[in-house]
mmCIF file of C-alpha atoms in Angstrom:
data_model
loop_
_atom_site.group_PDB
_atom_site.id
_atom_site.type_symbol
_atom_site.label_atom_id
_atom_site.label_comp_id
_atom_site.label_asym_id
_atom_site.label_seq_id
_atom_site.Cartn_x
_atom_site.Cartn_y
_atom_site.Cartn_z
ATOM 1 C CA UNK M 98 -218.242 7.329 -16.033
ATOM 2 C CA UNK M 99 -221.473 8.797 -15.520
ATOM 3 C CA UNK M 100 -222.116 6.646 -12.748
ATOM 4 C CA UNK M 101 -219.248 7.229 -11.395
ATOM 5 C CA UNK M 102 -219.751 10.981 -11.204
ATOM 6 C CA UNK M 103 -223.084 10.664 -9.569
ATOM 7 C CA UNK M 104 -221.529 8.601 -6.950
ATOM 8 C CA UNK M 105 -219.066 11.382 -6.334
ATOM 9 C CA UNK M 106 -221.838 14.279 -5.606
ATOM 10 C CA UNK M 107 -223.350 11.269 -3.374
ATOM 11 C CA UNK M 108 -220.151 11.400 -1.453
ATOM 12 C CA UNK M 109 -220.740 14.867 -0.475
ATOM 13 C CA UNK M 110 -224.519 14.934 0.188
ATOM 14 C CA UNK M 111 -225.058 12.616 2.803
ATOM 15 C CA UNK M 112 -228.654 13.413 2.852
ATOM 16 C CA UNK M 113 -229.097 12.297 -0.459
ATOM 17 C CA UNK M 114 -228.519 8.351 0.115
ATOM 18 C CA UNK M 115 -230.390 8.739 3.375
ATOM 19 C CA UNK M 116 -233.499 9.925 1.732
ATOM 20 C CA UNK M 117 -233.155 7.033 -1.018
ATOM 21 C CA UNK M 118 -235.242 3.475 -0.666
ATOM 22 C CA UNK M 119 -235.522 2.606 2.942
ATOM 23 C CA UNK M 120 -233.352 2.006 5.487
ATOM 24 C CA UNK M 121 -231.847 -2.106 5.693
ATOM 25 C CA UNK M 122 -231.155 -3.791 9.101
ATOM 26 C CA UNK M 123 -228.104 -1.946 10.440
ATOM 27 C CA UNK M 124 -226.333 -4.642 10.906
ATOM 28 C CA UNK M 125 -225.712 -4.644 6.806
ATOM 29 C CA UNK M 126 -224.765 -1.021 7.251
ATOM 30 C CA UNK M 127 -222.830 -1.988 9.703
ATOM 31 C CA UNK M 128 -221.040 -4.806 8.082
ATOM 32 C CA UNK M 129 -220.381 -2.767 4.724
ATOM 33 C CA UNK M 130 -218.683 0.281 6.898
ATOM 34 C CA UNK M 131 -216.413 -2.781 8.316
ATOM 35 C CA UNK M 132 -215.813 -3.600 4.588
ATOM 36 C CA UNK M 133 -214.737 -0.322 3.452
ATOM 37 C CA UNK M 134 -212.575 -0.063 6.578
ATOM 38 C CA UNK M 135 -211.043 -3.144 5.805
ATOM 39 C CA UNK M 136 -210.469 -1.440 1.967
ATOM 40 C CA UNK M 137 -209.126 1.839 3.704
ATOM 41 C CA UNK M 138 -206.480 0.093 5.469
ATOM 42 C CA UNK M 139 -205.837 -1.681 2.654
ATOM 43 C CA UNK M 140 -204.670 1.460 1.064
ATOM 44 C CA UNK M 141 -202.994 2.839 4.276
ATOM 45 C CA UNK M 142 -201.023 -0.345 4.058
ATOM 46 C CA UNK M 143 -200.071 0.483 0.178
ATOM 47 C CA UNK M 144 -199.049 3.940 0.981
ATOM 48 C CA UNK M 145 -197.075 2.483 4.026
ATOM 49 C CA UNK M 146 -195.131 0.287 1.686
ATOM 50 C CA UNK M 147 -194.550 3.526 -0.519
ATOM 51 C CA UNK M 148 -193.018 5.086 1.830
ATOM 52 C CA UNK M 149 -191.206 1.914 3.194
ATOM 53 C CA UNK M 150 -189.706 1.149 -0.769
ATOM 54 C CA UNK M 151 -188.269 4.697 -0.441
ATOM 55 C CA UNK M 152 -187.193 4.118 3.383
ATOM 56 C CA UNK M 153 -185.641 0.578 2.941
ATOM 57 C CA UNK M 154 -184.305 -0.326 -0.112
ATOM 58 C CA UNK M 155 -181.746 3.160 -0.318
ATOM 59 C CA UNK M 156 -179.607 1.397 -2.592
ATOM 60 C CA UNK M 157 -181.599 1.503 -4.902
ATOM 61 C CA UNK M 158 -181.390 3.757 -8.371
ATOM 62 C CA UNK M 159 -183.178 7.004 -7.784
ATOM 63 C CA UNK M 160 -185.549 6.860 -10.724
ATOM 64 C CA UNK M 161 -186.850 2.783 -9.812
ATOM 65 C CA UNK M 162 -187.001 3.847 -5.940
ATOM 66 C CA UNK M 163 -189.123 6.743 -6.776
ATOM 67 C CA UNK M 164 -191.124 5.368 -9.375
ATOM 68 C CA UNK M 165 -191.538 2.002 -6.991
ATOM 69 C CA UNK M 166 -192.751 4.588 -3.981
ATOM 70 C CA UNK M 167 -194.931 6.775 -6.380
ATOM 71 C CA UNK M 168 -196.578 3.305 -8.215
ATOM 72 C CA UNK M 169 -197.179 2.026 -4.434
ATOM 73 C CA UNK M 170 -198.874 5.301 -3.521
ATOM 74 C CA UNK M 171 -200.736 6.081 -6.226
ATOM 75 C CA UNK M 172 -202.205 2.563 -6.109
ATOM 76 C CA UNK M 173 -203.577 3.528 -2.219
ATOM 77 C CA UNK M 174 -204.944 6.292 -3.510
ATOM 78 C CA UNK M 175 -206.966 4.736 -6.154
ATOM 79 C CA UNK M 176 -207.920 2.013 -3.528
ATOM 80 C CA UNK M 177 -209.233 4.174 -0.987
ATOM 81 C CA UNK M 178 -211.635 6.117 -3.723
ATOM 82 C CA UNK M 179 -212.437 2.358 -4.603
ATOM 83 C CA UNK M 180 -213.556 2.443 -1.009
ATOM 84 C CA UNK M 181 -215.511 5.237 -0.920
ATOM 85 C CA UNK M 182 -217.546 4.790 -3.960
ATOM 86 C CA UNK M 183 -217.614 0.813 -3.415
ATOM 87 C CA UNK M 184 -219.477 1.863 -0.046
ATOM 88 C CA UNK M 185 -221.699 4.217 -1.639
ATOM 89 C CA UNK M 186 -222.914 1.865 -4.349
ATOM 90 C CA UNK M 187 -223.457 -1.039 -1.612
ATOM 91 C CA UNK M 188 -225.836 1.395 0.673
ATOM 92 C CA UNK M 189 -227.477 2.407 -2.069
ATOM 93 C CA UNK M 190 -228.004 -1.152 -3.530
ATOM 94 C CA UNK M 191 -228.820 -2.534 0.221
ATOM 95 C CA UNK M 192 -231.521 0.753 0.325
ATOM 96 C CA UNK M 193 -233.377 -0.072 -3.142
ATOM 97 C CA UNK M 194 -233.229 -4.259 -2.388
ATOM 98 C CA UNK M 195 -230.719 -5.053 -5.252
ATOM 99 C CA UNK M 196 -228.245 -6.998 -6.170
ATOM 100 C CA UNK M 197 -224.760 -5.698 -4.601
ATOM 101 C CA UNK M 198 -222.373 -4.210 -7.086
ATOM 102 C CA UNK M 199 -220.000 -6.693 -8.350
ATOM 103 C CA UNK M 200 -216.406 -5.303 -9.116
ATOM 104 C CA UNK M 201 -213.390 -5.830 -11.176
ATOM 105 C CA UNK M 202 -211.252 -4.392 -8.386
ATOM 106 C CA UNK M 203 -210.003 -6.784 -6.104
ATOM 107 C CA UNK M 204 -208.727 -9.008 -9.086
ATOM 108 C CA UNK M 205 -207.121 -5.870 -11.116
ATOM 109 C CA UNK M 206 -205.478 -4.706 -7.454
ATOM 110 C CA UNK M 207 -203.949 -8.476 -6.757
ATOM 111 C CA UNK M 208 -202.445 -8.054 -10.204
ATOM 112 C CA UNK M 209 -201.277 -5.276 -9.851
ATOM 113 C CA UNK M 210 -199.608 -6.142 -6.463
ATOM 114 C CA UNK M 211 -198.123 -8.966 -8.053
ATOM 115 C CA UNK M 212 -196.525 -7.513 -10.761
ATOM 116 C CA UNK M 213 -195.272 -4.622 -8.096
ATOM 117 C CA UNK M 214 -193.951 -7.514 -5.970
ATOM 118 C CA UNK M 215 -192.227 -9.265 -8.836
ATOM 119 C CA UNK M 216 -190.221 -6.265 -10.110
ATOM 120 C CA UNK M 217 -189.164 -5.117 -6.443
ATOM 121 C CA UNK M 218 -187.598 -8.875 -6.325
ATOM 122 C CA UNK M 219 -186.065 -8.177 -10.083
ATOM 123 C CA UNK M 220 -184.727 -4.928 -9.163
ATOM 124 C CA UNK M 221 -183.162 -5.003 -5.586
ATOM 125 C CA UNK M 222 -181.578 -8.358 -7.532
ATOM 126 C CA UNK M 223 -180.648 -6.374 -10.358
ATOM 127 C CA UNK M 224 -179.686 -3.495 -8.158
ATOM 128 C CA UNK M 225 -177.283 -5.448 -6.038
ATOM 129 C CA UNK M 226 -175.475 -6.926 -9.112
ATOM 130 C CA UNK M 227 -174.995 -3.301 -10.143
ATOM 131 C CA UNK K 543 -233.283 -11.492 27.648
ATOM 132 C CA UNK K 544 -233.653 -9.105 30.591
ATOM 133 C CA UNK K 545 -234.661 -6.068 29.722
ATOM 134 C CA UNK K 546 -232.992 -4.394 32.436
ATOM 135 C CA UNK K 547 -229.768 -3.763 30.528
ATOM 136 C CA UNK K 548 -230.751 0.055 29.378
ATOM 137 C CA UNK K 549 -228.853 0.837 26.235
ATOM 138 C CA UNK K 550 -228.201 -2.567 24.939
ATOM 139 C CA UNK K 551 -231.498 -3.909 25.280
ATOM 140 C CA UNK K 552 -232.416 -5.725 22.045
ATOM 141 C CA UNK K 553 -228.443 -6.309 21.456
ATOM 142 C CA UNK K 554 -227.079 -7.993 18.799
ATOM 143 C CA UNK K 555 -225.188 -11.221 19.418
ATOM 144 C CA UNK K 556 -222.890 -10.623 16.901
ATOM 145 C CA UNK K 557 -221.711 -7.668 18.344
ATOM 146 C CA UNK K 558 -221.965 -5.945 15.266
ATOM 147 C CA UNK K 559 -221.483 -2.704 16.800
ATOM 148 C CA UNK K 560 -218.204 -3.290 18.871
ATOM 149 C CA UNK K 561 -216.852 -5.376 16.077
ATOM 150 C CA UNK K 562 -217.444 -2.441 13.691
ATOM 151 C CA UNK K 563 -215.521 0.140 16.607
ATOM 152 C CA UNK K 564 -212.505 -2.371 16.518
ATOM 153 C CA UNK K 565 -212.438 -1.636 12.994
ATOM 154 C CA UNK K 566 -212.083 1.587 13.488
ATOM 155 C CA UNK K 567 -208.973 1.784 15.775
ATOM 156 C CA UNK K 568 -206.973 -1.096 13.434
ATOM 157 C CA UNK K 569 -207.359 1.595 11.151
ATOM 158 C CA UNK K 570 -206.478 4.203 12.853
ATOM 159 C CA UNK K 571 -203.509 2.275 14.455
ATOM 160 C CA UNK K 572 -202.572 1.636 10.144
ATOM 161 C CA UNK K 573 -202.698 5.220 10.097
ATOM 162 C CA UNK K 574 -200.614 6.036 13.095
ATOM 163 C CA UNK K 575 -198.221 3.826 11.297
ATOM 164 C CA UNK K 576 -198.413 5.686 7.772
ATOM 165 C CA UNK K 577 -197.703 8.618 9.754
ATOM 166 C CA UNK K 578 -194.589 7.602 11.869
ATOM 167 C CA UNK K 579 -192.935 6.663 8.654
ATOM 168 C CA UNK K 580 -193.954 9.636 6.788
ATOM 169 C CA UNK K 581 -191.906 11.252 9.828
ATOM 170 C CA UNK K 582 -189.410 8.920 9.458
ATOM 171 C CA UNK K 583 -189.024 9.881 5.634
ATOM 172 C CA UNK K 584 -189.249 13.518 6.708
ATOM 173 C CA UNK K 585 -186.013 13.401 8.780
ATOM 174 C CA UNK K 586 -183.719 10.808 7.057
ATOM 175 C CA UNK K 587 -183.042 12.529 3.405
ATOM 176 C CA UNK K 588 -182.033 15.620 5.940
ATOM 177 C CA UNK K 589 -184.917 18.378 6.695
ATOM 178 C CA UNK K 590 -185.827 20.650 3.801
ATOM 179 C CA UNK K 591 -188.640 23.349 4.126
ATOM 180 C CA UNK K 592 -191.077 21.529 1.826
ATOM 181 C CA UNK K 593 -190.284 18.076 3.819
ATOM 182 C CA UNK K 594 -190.997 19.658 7.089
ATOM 183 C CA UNK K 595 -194.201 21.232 5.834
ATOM 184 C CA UNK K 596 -195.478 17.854 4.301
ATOM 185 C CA UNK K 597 -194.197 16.137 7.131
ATOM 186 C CA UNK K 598 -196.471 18.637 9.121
ATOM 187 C CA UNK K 599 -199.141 18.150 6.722
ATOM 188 C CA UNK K 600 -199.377 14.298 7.431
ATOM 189 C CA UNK K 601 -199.421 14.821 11.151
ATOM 190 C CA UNK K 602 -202.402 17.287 10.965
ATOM 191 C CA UNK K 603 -204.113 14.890 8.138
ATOM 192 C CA UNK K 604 -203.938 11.686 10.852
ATOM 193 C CA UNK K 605 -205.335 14.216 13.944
ATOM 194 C CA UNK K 606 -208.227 14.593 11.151
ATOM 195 C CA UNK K 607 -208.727 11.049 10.672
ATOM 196 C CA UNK K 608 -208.389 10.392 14.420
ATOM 197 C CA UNK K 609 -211.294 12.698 15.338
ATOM 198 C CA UNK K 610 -213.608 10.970 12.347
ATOM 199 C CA UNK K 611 -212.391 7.794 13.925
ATOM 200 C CA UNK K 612 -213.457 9.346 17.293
ATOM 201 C CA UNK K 613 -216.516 10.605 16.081
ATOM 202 C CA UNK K 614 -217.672 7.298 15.170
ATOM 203 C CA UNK K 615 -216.931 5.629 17.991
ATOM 204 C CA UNK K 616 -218.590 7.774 20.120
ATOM 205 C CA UNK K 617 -221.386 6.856 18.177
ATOM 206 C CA UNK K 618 -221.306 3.511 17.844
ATOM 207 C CA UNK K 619 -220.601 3.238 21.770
ATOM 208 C CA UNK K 620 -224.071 4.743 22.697
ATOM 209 C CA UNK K 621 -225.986 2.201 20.596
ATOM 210 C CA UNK K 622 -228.740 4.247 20.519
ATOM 211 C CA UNK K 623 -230.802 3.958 17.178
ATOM 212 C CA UNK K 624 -227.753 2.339 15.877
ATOM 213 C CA UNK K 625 -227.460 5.572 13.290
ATOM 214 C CA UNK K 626 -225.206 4.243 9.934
ATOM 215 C CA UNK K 627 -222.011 6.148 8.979
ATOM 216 C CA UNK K 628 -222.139 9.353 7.653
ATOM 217 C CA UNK K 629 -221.297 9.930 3.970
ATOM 218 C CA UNK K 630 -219.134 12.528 5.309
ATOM 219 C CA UNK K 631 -217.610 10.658 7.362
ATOM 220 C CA UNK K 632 -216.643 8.421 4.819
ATOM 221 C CA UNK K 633 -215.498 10.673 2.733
ATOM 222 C CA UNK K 634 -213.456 12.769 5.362
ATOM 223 C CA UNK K 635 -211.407 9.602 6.014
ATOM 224 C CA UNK K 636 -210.802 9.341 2.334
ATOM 225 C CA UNK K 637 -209.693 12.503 2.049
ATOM 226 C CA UNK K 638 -207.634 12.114 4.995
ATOM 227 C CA UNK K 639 -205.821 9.056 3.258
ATOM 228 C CA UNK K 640 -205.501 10.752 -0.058
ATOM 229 C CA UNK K 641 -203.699 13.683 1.166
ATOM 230 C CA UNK K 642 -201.588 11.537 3.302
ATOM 231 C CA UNK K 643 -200.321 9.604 0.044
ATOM 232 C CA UNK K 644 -199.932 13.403 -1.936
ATOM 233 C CA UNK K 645 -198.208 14.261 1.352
ATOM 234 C CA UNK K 646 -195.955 10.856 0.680
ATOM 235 C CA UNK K 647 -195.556 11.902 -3.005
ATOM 236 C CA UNK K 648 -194.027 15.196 -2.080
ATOM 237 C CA UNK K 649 -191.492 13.412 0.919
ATOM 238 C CA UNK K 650 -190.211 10.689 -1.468
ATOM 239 C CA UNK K 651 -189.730 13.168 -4.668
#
């Protein structure tokens, strides 16, 4: 948690990770802005489908449409800080010559689309019985 | 490798650069599309005052990201001294994208 505090003041003192280590071959700079890109849309895509569960499925009960929309957007949220700090930690890693930062992430956002995925099925199922 | 080519002289085969600007518009364009249907949103459940503001909100919050995205591109087109992204810069596009989905949160409520 600690960590993850310093990482935010990094976020808004750019100078900070510049001044750190040395600079790597900007082509690995390069290739980790790709990767949080890749991480951002990821969670443009989430908040897409938020709006889309609210947009698309208006049969729905009020209370499971919301809470569908509000699970899908709060999940891009949380990936696009993921993104951020992900970033962060990689430049800094890349600048001091260590290992990159391994993360629990990806698997715990898979799961969580999953499960997402399962109980739209359940519930526009459930909801058309109804 | 001629060395007449100016600005790209010691370029990268990999076209690291260009590949990296691509990236950049695909998310922009997943941005664009985040803000269509926040518009969308906005004017099916009929307009309320706090749906057009958000709705307003979400349009103004993509024109942000759109000039980061410009920014950078700008940037990255030169070549010169291939500079890395900006902390800010990162963290403006966050932003951006968080208070798209608070927008979002205040559309579907």
């Amino acid at each position: 948690m600690i960590e993850f505090a310093r990482n935010v003041r990094l976020w808004f003192a750019p100078q900070e990770v510049r001044e750190e280590g040395h600079t790597p071959d900007y082509r690995f700079s390069l290739a980790n802005e790709r990767t949080f890109l890749a991480w951002l849309r990821t969670a443009l895509a989430l908040i897409g489908g938020g709006f889309a569960v609210d947009q698309f499925l208006p049969d729905l009960r009020w209370g499971w449409r919301v809470g569908l929309a509000l699970a899908l957007l709060a999940a891009g949220v949380l990936c696009s800080l993921r993104a951020v700090n992900h970033w962060v930690r990689c430049e800094r890693a890349m600048r001091h010559d260590q290992d990159l930062p391994v993360s629990r992430f990806p698997a715990l956002l898979s799961v969580v689309v999953a499960v997402v995925a399962v109980v739209m099925v359940v519930v526009v199922l459930a909801g058309w019985e109804g | 490798m001629s060395s007449t080519e100016g600005p790209a002289e010691g370029r990268d085969p990999g076209l690291q650069p260009e590949r990296t600007r691509l990236a950049w518009r695909r998310t922009t364009l997943s941005g664009t599309v985040v803000a269509v249907l926040a518009v969308k949103t906005a004017l099916h459940g009929g307009t309320s005052p706090l749906g057009v503001i958000a709705c307003a909100l979400c349009c103004a919050l993509w024109l942000g990201f759109l000039l980061v995205a410009h920014r950078r591109i700008g940037v990255l087109a030169t070549g010169a001294g291939h500079p890395g992204l900006a902390t800010r810069q990162a963290t403006m596009a966050v932003l951006c994208t968080v208070a798209m989905a608070a927008c979002g949160a205040v559309l579907v409520f």
